[in-house]
């Protein structure tokens, strides 16, 4: 049975029925009307995974404007880990929004910002003295982590890996690996960014260890950049948009050790992996790594825009006064949501729930893999799980298969997302509070879609 799901405390009651219900074809008529308005008003450059428009959401479901209830295996890209419209988040936001919505922390500060930083300092890996700063988005936080690293080390080179995703602003586009859709035509990009190979067990030479993959990366840095010029190695402990690539054990530890030996900082971009998603507060913990700086966003605040950087006090405090900030960073409403989310994760042991989701899902995906020659790899940790689609019997990526599977799931009322440098990965990111039955029903739809290929 579900160790993690049963050992965790019972979930809070939900407002909406936790069910899949399709009352129209998807998209329904009201969604289609909205799509027409959208086409005339919203730039076509912003895409959407599904053409259905949300009207309500709760727990593990999203209800659309036509009354269809969809099973949510995406959490708005790993954001609503505490559930869609988490009651604790809603109450905290309502309470805060009725008092004050903004003063700007740089003008008249407030407790919520301080309290979120205290929590980040307490929960991120590493028992050393820490400081934090808050921002609005993952990309903005990554940019600020790079600013801190450059200032604190006096060096400029930043190393990132193949398949990396760090955002869409100018600096983070440079840090991101995939050209289309993220970068194509948007250059020139920021300088002093160097890309090295990652650890990708499915595509690396058979048997390559984490240490060997790290040595491949650091040797390249030493030759092409010079160890003494590297301000930081920036990496996602499990790569998100790149396709849920979980490095071989020891890879992150060896990279972090190289950083420590060479005066560079090890920065973990935990924007997607953080806050219980992978079965512990942060994914760096799985490899026993204590990053110098941890970047957080997405799951931190139940859907309100909040992001943070947390790291060694001497690094964060190496920046001159006024060097970091922003008008909205650590907005009081977002901070209230963040505190309520973190409290909910602790209260309901959502890390254990994430482990339970893996215990339930991974065996089913592995069984499915045995029944088809289209799934090259099944991988992931906690509630961050994926399967990589390949041309039958090879390891050649098959993006068309991933598209067909995800569209078939969408048509049946199950939200799944794709990912991967080759766009051939189906990824699952359910809210950590999803009920077992709902999850099983979603997986059943997914299995049928794969077997119908
Ligand atoms: C989503 C993501 C970002 C960017 O976050 P935004 O809030 O979209 O700017 C950065 N890093 C990782 C690992 C992400 O998954």
Short mmCIF file of C-alpha atoms and ligand atoms in Angstrom, two decimals:
data_model
loop_
_atom_site.label_atom_id
_atom_site.label_comp_id
_atom_site.label_asym_id
_atom_site.label_seq_id
_atom_site.Cartn_x
_atom_site.Cartn_y
_atom_site.Cartn_z
CA UNK A 1 0.00 0.00 0.00
CA UNK A 2 0.86 3.62 -0.10
CA UNK A 3 3.43 4.05 2.65
CA UNK A 4 3.82 7.79 2.27
CA UNK A 5 0.19 8.56 1.61
CA UNK A 6 -1.08 6.53 4.53
CA UNK A 7 1.59 7.59 7.00
CA UNK A 8 0.82 11.28 6.33
CA UNK A 9 -2.05 12.92 8.25
CA UNK A 10 -5.52 12.94 6.66
CA UNK A 11 -6.07 15.72 4.16
CA UNK A 12 -8.21 18.79 4.80
CA UNK A 13 -11.76 18.68 3.37
CA UNK A 14 -12.25 19.95 -0.16
CA UNK A 15 -14.90 22.34 -1.42
CA UNK A 16 -15.30 20.83 -4.91
CA UNK A 17 -15.99 17.15 -5.64
CA UNK A 18 -12.69 15.44 -6.38
CA UNK A 19 -13.80 13.85 -9.62
CA UNK A 20 -13.24 13.75 -13.35
CA UNK A 21 -16.40 14.89 -15.09
CA UNK A 22 -16.83 15.81 -18.73
CA UNK A 23 -20.16 17.35 -19.59
CA UNK A 24 -19.14 18.75 -23.00
CA UNK A 25 -16.51 17.93 -25.59
CA UNK A 26 -13.25 19.62 -24.65
CA UNK A 27 -13.00 22.50 -25.25
CA UNK A 28 -16.66 23.26 -24.56
CA UNK A 29 -18.64 26.14 -26.10
CA UNK A 30 -17.84 28.73 -23.44
CA UNK A 31 -14.12 27.94 -23.66
CA UNK A 32 -14.38 28.31 -27.43
CA UNK A 33 -15.96 31.75 -27.07
CA UNK A 34 -13.14 32.79 -24.77
CA UNK A 35 -10.59 31.43 -27.22
CA UNK A 36 -12.04 33.70 -29.90
CA UNK A 37 -11.83 36.74 -27.60
CA UNK A 38 -8.33 35.74 -26.66
CA UNK A 39 -7.20 35.50 -30.27
CA UNK A 40 -8.29 39.10 -30.81
CA UNK A 41 -6.77 40.43 -27.59
CA UNK A 42 -3.83 38.33 -26.40
CA UNK A 43 -0.57 37.98 -28.27
CA UNK A 44 -0.24 34.63 -30.00
CA UNK A 45 3.28 34.45 -28.53
CA UNK A 46 1.88 33.25 -25.21
CA UNK A 47 0.79 29.65 -25.55
CA UNK A 48 -1.47 27.43 -23.44
CA UNK A 49 -1.21 23.68 -22.94
CA UNK A 50 -4.99 23.21 -23.11
CA UNK A 51 -7.74 25.26 -24.76
CA UNK A 52 -10.06 25.06 -21.73
CA UNK A 53 -10.58 28.10 -19.54
CA UNK A 54 -10.58 27.68 -15.78
CA UNK A 55 -13.50 28.86 -13.65
CA UNK A 56 -12.76 27.14 -10.34
CA UNK A 57 -10.23 24.77 -8.83
CA UNK A 58 -9.74 22.91 -5.58
CA UNK A 59 -7.55 20.10 -4.28
CA UNK A 60 -6.64 17.99 -7.31
CA UNK A 61 -9.21 19.27 -9.79
CA UNK A 62 -9.65 22.25 -12.12
CA UNK A 63 -13.22 23.04 -13.22
CA UNK A 64 -13.64 24.83 -16.53
CA UNK A 65 -16.12 27.44 -17.68
CA UNK A 66 -18.33 24.74 -19.23
CA UNK A 67 -18.57 22.74 -16.00
CA UNK A 68 -16.03 20.05 -16.87
CA UNK A 69 -13.94 18.85 -13.95
CA UNK A 70 -10.37 17.95 -14.91
CA UNK A 71 -7.88 15.86 -12.98
CA UNK A 72 -4.87 18.05 -12.37
CA UNK A 73 -1.56 16.25 -12.90
CA UNK A 74 0.30 19.51 -13.56
CA UNK A 75 -0.31 21.87 -10.60
CA UNK A 76 0.13 24.87 -12.90
CA UNK A 77 3.76 23.69 -13.39
CA UNK A 78 4.54 22.47 -9.88
CA UNK A 79 3.04 25.52 -8.19
CA UNK A 80 -0.12 24.42 -6.36
CA UNK A 81 1.61 21.69 -4.37
CA UNK A 82 -0.65 22.42 -1.38
CA UNK A 83 -3.66 21.97 -3.66
CA UNK A 84 -5.65 24.21 -5.92
CA UNK A 85 -7.23 26.95 -3.77
CA UNK A 86 -5.74 25.53 -0.55
CA UNK A 87 -8.07 26.63 2.28
CA UNK A 88 -5.15 27.79 4.44
CA UNK A 89 -3.70 29.87 1.60
CA UNK A 90 -7.10 31.37 0.74
CA UNK A 91 -7.73 32.36 4.37
CA UNK A 92 -4.26 33.84 4.83
CA UNK A 93 -4.56 35.85 1.61
CA UNK A 94 -8.03 37.14 2.51
CA UNK A 95 -6.86 38.21 5.94
CA UNK A 96 -3.78 39.98 4.59
CA UNK A 97 -5.44 41.57 1.57
CA UNK A 98 -8.05 43.19 3.84
CA UNK A 99 -5.29 44.79 5.94
CA UNK A 100 -2.74 46.06 3.43
CA UNK A 101 -1.72 44.97 -0.04
CA UNK A 102 1.60 46.73 -0.48
CA UNK A 103 3.91 49.17 1.21
CA UNK A 104 7.13 48.06 -0.53
CA UNK A 105 9.56 46.26 1.76
CA UNK A 106 12.22 48.82 0.75
CA UNK A 107 10.02 51.67 2.07
CA UNK A 108 8.17 50.45 5.18
CA UNK A 109 8.97 46.79 5.86
CA UNK A 110 6.56 44.27 7.40
CA UNK A 111 6.73 41.05 9.38
CA UNK A 112 5.53 38.62 6.66
CA UNK A 113 8.69 39.15 4.59
CA UNK A 114 10.91 38.56 7.61
CA UNK A 115 8.93 35.45 8.59
CA UNK A 116 9.23 33.91 5.09
CA UNK A 117 12.99 34.50 5.16
CA UNK A 118 13.20 32.89 8.61
CA UNK A 119 11.38 29.83 7.24
CA UNK A 120 13.61 29.65 4.16
CA UNK A 121 16.73 29.86 6.33
CA UNK A 122 15.41 27.11 8.57
CA UNK A 123 14.17 24.71 5.86
CA UNK A 124 16.85 24.88 3.16
CA UNK A 125 19.75 22.40 3.48
CA UNK A 126 22.78 23.48 5.53
CA UNK A 127 23.07 24.25 9.23
CA UNK A 128 25.22 27.35 8.65
CA UNK A 129 24.08 30.94 9.24
CA UNK A 130 21.87 32.05 6.33
CA UNK A 131 20.18 35.11 4.88
CA UNK A 132 17.40 35.36 2.29
CA UNK A 133 15.88 37.87 -0.12
CA UNK A 134 12.49 37.71 -1.84
CA UNK A 135 11.42 38.35 -5.42
CA UNK A 136 8.43 37.81 -7.73
CA UNK A 137 9.40 35.00 -10.07
CA UNK A 138 11.83 32.17 -10.47
CA UNK A 139 13.74 33.94 -13.22
CA UNK A 140 14.12 37.08 -11.13
CA UNK A 141 15.42 35.04 -8.21
CA UNK A 142 17.92 33.19 -10.43
CA UNK A 143 19.18 36.54 -11.73
CA UNK A 144 19.69 37.73 -8.19
CA UNK A 145 21.53 34.55 -7.21
CA UNK A 146 23.94 35.24 -10.07
CA UNK A 147 24.35 38.85 -8.93
CA UNK A 148 25.23 37.67 -5.42
CA UNK A 149 27.66 35.03 -6.71
CA UNK A 150 29.52 37.51 -8.90
CA UNK A 151 29.69 40.16 -6.21
CA UNK A 152 30.72 37.76 -3.44
CA UNK A 153 33.43 35.99 -5.48
CA UNK A 154 34.64 38.87 -7.61
CA UNK A 155 34.44 36.49 -10.60
CA UNK A 156 32.15 36.61 -13.60
CA UNK A 157 31.85 33.17 -15.24
CA UNK A 158 28.71 31.16 -14.51
CA UNK A 159 28.55 27.48 -15.43
CA UNK A 160 25.28 25.82 -16.39
CA UNK A 161 24.55 22.41 -17.85
CA UNK A 162 22.94 20.87 -20.93
CA UNK A 163 19.13 20.74 -20.80
CA UNK A 164 19.05 23.48 -18.15
CA UNK A 165 16.05 25.73 -17.71
CA UNK A 166 16.38 28.84 -15.57
CA UNK A 167 13.81 31.28 -17.03
CA UNK A 168 13.00 33.66 -19.84
CA UNK A 169 14.52 37.04 -18.89
CA UNK A 170 17.64 38.06 -20.76
CA UNK A 171 20.17 36.62 -18.31
CA UNK A 172 18.11 33.51 -17.66
CA UNK A 173 17.60 32.91 -21.40
CA UNK A 174 21.38 32.75 -21.62
CA UNK A 175 21.39 30.24 -18.75
CA UNK A 176 18.62 28.17 -20.36
CA UNK A 177 19.73 25.52 -22.86
CA UNK A 178 16.79 25.01 -25.18
CA UNK A 179 16.56 27.35 -28.17
CA UNK A 180 12.95 26.90 -29.24
CA UNK A 181 10.68 28.29 -27.92
CA UNK A 182 12.68 30.05 -25.21
CA UNK A 183 15.47 31.87 -27.04
CA UNK A 184 14.94 31.83 -30.79
CA UNK A 185 15.48 35.34 -32.20
CA UNK A 186 15.70 36.98 -28.76
CA UNK A 187 19.47 37.49 -28.56
CA UNK A 188 22.05 38.79 -28.05
CA UNK A 189 22.26 37.02 -24.74
CA UNK A 190 24.18 37.87 -21.60
CA UNK A 191 27.86 36.97 -21.61
CA UNK A 192 30.10 34.88 -19.38
CA UNK A 193 27.75 31.92 -19.33
CA UNK A 194 29.36 28.53 -20.03
CA UNK A 195 27.52 25.28 -20.68
CA UNK A 196 28.92 21.89 -19.71
CA UNK A 197 27.56 18.33 -19.95
CA UNK A 198 25.19 17.14 -17.26
CA UNK A 199 24.49 13.66 -15.90
CA UNK A 200 21.67 12.07 -17.91
CA UNK A 201 21.71 8.37 -17.03
CA UNK A 202 19.34 7.35 -19.85
CA UNK A 203 21.53 8.98 -22.51
CA UNK A 204 25.01 8.80 -20.95
CA UNK A 205 27.38 5.92 -21.69
CA UNK A 206 26.19 2.79 -19.91
CA UNK A 207 27.40 2.63 -16.32
CA UNK A 208 28.74 6.20 -16.14
CA UNK A 209 28.77 7.17 -12.47
CA UNK A 210 27.80 10.54 -11.02
CA UNK A 211 31.44 11.20 -10.18
CA UNK A 212 32.51 10.48 -13.76
CA UNK A 213 29.81 12.73 -15.16
CA UNK A 214 30.90 15.50 -12.77
CA UNK A 215 34.53 15.07 -13.80
CA UNK A 216 33.49 15.37 -17.46
CA UNK A 217 31.83 18.69 -16.63
CA UNK A 218 34.52 20.15 -14.38
CA UNK A 219 37.34 19.13 -16.74
CA UNK A 220 35.63 21.10 -19.47
CA UNK A 221 35.30 24.09 -17.15
CA UNK A 222 38.96 23.93 -16.22
CA UNK A 223 40.05 23.75 -19.86
CA UNK A 224 37.64 26.22 -21.42
CA UNK A 225 36.98 28.73 -18.63
CA UNK A 226 39.64 28.28 -15.96
CA UNK A 227 38.59 27.17 -12.50
CA UNK A 228 39.69 30.49 -11.00
CA UNK A 229 37.23 32.42 -13.15
CA UNK A 230 34.12 30.51 -12.18
CA UNK A 231 31.81 32.45 -9.85
CA UNK A 232 29.23 29.69 -9.61
CA UNK A 233 27.95 26.41 -10.93
CA UNK A 234 24.17 26.80 -11.23
CA UNK A 235 22.10 23.65 -11.58
CA UNK A 236 18.65 22.17 -11.02
CA UNK A 237 19.06 19.13 -8.72
CA UNK A 238 16.51 17.36 -10.94
CA UNK A 239 16.14 19.12 -14.26
CA UNK A 240 12.58 20.30 -14.83
CA UNK A 241 11.78 21.64 -18.30
CA UNK A 242 14.77 19.66 -19.58
CA UNK A 243 12.79 16.46 -18.99
CA UNK A 244 12.92 15.53 -15.30
CA UNK A 245 16.49 14.37 -15.63
CA UNK A 246 17.65 12.95 -12.33
CA UNK A 247 21.45 12.86 -12.27
CA UNK A 248 23.35 9.74 -11.25
CA UNK A 249 23.99 9.54 -7.48
CA UNK A 250 27.10 11.46 -6.47
CA UNK A 251 26.96 13.89 -9.41
CA UNK A 252 25.69 16.87 -7.45
CA UNK A 253 27.95 16.08 -4.50
CA UNK A 254 31.02 15.92 -6.75
CA UNK A 255 30.11 19.20 -8.46
CA UNK A 256 29.57 20.88 -5.09
CA UNK A 257 32.93 19.55 -3.89
CA UNK A 258 34.65 20.91 -7.00
CA UNK A 259 33.07 24.30 -6.28
CA UNK A 260 34.27 24.22 -2.67
CA UNK A 261 37.79 23.24 -3.78
CA UNK A 262 37.95 26.00 -6.39
CA UNK A 263 36.35 28.97 -4.65
CA UNK A 264 33.18 28.84 -6.77
CA UNK A 265 29.63 28.80 -5.38
CA UNK A 266 27.26 25.90 -5.84
CA UNK A 267 23.80 27.30 -6.57
CA UNK A 268 20.83 24.93 -6.59
CA UNK A 269 17.91 26.12 -8.69
CA UNK A 270 15.13 24.44 -6.70
CA UNK A 271 12.39 26.49 -8.34
CA UNK A 272 10.64 23.34 -9.60
CA UNK A 273 12.04 20.70 -7.22
CA UNK A 274 11.61 22.61 -3.98
CA UNK A 275 9.04 22.54 -1.23
CA UNK A 276 8.33 18.81 -0.80
CA UNK A 277 7.85 18.12 -4.52
CA UNK A 278 10.50 15.38 -4.64
CA UNK A 279 9.68 13.84 -1.26
CA UNK A 280 11.85 16.06 0.93
CA UNK A 281 11.85 19.81 1.48
CA UNK A 282 14.55 20.25 -1.16
CA UNK A 283 15.93 17.89 -3.80
CA UNK A 284 19.59 18.70 -3.06
CA UNK A 285 19.09 16.76 0.18
CA UNK A 286 18.80 13.47 -1.75
CA UNK A 287 22.47 13.69 -2.70
CA UNK A 288 23.51 15.08 0.68
CA UNK A 289 24.41 18.46 -0.80
CA UNK A 290 24.34 21.78 1.06
CA UNK A 291 24.24 24.43 -1.67
CA UNK A 292 25.83 27.84 -1.02
CA UNK A 293 22.67 29.42 -2.44
CA UNK A 294 19.23 27.87 -3.00
CA UNK A 295 16.76 29.48 -5.41
CA UNK A 296 13.04 28.93 -4.72
CA UNK A 297 9.73 29.93 -6.36
CA UNK A 298 6.85 27.90 -7.88
CA UNK A 299 5.64 25.68 -5.00
CA UNK A 300 6.51 28.19 -2.29
CA UNK A 301 3.23 30.10 -2.06
CA UNK A 302 0.30 28.08 -3.39
CA UNK A 303 0.05 30.12 -6.58
CA UNK A 304 0.83 33.64 -5.41
CA UNK A 305 3.91 35.11 -7.10
CA UNK A 306 6.79 34.71 -4.66
CA UNK A 307 10.41 33.64 -5.07
CA UNK A 308 13.50 33.68 -2.94
CA UNK A 309 17.22 33.21 -2.68
CA UNK A 310 18.69 31.75 0.48
CA UNK A 311 22.34 31.22 1.20
CA UNK A 312 25.35 31.58 3.41
CA UNK A 313 25.07 34.81 5.38
CA UNK A 314 28.53 36.01 4.35
CA UNK A 315 27.60 35.67 0.66
CA UNK A 316 24.21 37.38 0.78
CA UNK A 317 25.66 40.08 3.04
CA UNK A 318 28.61 40.66 0.69
CA UNK A 319 26.31 42.72 -1.53
CA UNK A 320 26.32 46.49 -0.89
CA UNK A 321 23.28 48.02 0.81
CA UNK A 322 20.50 48.62 -1.70
CA UNK A 323 22.12 46.23 -4.20
CA UNK A 324 19.15 43.86 -4.21
CA UNK A 325 15.43 44.60 -4.20
CA UNK A 326 12.46 45.51 -6.35
CA UNK A 327 9.09 47.21 -6.02
CA UNK A 328 6.99 44.10 -5.42
CA UNK A 329 9.51 41.51 -4.23
CA UNK A 330 8.11 39.75 -1.15
CA UNK A 331 4.71 41.39 -1.54
CA UNK A 332 2.77 41.05 1.75
CA UNK A 333 -0.10 39.07 0.22
CA UNK A 334 2.36 36.67 -1.44
CA UNK A 335 4.25 36.33 1.86
CA UNK A 336 1.03 35.49 3.72
CA UNK A 337 0.35 32.80 1.10
CA UNK A 338 3.91 31.53 1.41
CA UNK A 339 3.70 31.17 5.18
CA UNK A 340 0.34 29.38 4.91
CA UNK A 341 1.71 27.03 2.24
CA UNK A 342 4.80 26.15 4.24
CA UNK A 343 2.67 25.60 7.34
CA UNK A 344 0.35 23.32 5.33
CA UNK A 345 3.29 21.29 4.00
CA UNK A 346 4.56 20.71 7.52
CA UNK A 347 1.12 20.07 9.05
CA UNK A 348 0.08 17.48 6.48
CA UNK A 349 3.58 16.09 5.87
CA UNK A 350 3.32 16.72 2.14
CA UNK A 351 6.84 15.37 1.62
CA UNK A 352 5.54 11.97 2.75
CA UNK A 353 2.58 12.41 0.40
CA UNK A 354 5.00 13.08 -2.46
CA UNK A 355 6.83 9.85 -1.64
CA UNK A 356 3.48 8.05 -1.56
CA UNK A 357 2.63 9.40 -5.01
CA UNK A 358 5.89 7.92 -6.30
CA UNK A 359 5.21 4.57 -4.62
CA UNK A 360 1.86 4.44 -6.31
CA UNK A 361 2.85 5.78 -9.71
CA UNK A 362 6.33 4.48 -10.52
CA UNK A 363 5.43 0.75 -10.49
CA UNK A 364 2.50 1.46 -12.78
CA UNK A 365 4.63 3.44 -15.22
CA UNK A 366 7.31 0.71 -15.15
CA UNK A 367 4.68 -1.90 -15.82
CA UNK A 368 3.39 0.21 -18.71
CA UNK A 369 6.95 0.43 -20.04
CA UNK A 370 7.04 -3.37 -20.24
CA UNK A 371 3.87 -3.40 -22.32
CA UNK A 372 5.11 -1.06 -25.06
CA UNK A 373 8.35 -0.35 -26.91
CA UNK A 374 7.60 3.39 -26.98
CA UNK A 375 8.73 4.25 -23.43
CA UNK A 376 12.51 4.49 -23.27
CA UNK A 377 12.78 5.57 -19.65
CA UNK A 378 10.63 6.01 -16.56
CA UNK A 379 12.13 8.22 -13.88
CA UNK A 380 11.68 10.82 -11.21
CA UNK A 381 11.30 11.28 -7.52
CA UNK A 382 8.32 12.00 -5.31
CA UNK A 383 5.59 13.79 -7.24
CA UNK A 384 7.97 14.78 -10.06
CA UNK A 385 7.71 11.79 -12.39
CA UNK A 386 8.19 11.32 -16.09
CA UNK A 387 8.40 8.94 -18.98
CA UNK A 388 10.54 9.55 -22.04
CA UNK A 389 8.99 8.54 -25.38
CA UNK A 390 11.18 6.99 -28.06
CA UNK A 391 10.83 5.58 -31.56
CA UNK A 392 9.90 1.92 -31.12
CA UNK A 393 12.77 -0.12 -29.81
CA UNK A 394 15.39 2.67 -30.04
CA UNK A 395 16.41 5.61 -27.89
CA UNK A 396 15.58 8.14 -30.63
CA UNK A 397 13.28 10.80 -29.12
CA UNK A 398 9.64 10.70 -30.28
CA UNK A 399 8.07 14.09 -29.64
CA UNK A 400 5.03 13.28 -31.77
CA UNK A 401 4.17 10.41 -29.43
CA UNK A 402 4.40 12.71 -26.40
CA UNK A 403 2.12 15.21 -28.11
CA UNK A 404 -0.42 12.53 -29.02
CA UNK A 405 -0.46 11.10 -25.50
CA UNK A 406 -0.86 14.47 -23.84
CA UNK A 407 -3.63 15.50 -26.25
CA UNK A 408 -5.46 12.22 -25.66
CA UNK A 409 -5.27 12.83 -21.89
CA UNK A 410 -6.51 16.39 -22.30
CA UNK A 411 -9.48 15.23 -24.37
CA UNK A 412 -10.37 12.83 -21.54
CA UNK A 413 -10.17 15.52 -18.87
CA UNK A 414 -6.69 14.89 -17.47
CA UNK A 415 -4.12 17.68 -17.36
CA UNK A 416 -0.63 16.38 -18.15
CA UNK A 417 2.37 18.37 -19.34
CA UNK A 418 5.22 17.62 -21.69
CA UNK A 419 8.88 18.56 -21.28
CA UNK A 420 12.36 17.76 -22.50
CA UNK A 421 14.96 19.21 -24.83
CA UNK A 422 13.49 16.89 -27.46
CA UNK A 423 9.88 17.56 -26.33
CA UNK A 424 9.42 13.81 -25.89
CA UNK A 425 8.79 13.60 -22.15
CA UNK A 426 5.43 13.30 -20.42
CA UNK A 427 5.77 14.72 -16.93
CA UNK A 428 3.52 14.35 -13.93
CA UNK A 429 3.36 17.02 -11.25
CA UNK A 430 0.14 16.41 -9.31
CA UNK A 431 -0.76 18.57 -6.33
CA UNK A 432 0.72 16.80 -3.31
CA UNK A 433 -2.75 16.68 -1.73
CA UNK A 434 -4.29 14.75 -4.63
CA UNK A 435 -6.51 11.89 -3.44
CA UNK A 436 -5.45 8.34 -4.22
CA UNK A 437 -8.55 7.50 -6.28
CA UNK A 438 -8.27 10.63 -8.38
CA UNK A 439 -4.60 9.96 -9.05
CA UNK A 440 -5.31 6.36 -10.03
CA UNK A 441 -8.04 7.46 -12.41
CA UNK A 442 -5.68 9.97 -14.01
CA UNK A 443 -3.01 7.29 -14.42
CA UNK A 444 -5.54 4.95 -15.98
CA UNK A 445 -6.37 7.56 -18.63
CA UNK A 446 -2.66 8.08 -19.24
CA UNK A 447 -2.03 4.35 -19.60
CA UNK A 448 -4.85 4.00 -22.11
CA UNK A 449 -3.44 6.91 -24.10
CA UNK A 450 -0.01 5.30 -24.23
CA UNK A 451 -1.33 1.89 -25.25
CA UNK A 452 -3.48 3.49 -27.97
CA UNK A 453 -0.43 5.03 -29.70
C1 LIG B 1 10.01 27.68 -13.85
C2 LIG B 1 11.45 27.70 -13.55
C3 LIG B 1 12.20 28.89 -13.51
C4 LIG B 1 11.59 30.22 -13.86
O1 LIG B 1 10.57 30.58 -12.97
P1 LIG B 1 9.51 31.71 -13.41
O2 LIG B 1 8.72 31.93 -12.16
O3 LIG B 1 8.72 31.14 -14.53
O4 LIG B 1 10.31 32.88 -13.81
C5 LIG B 1 13.53 28.83 -13.16
N1 LIG B 1 14.11 27.65 -12.86
C6 LIG B 1 13.44 26.50 -12.89
C7 LIG B 1 14.13 25.24 -12.52
C8 LIG B 1 12.09 26.47 -13.24
O5 LIG B 1 11.43 25.31 -13.29
#
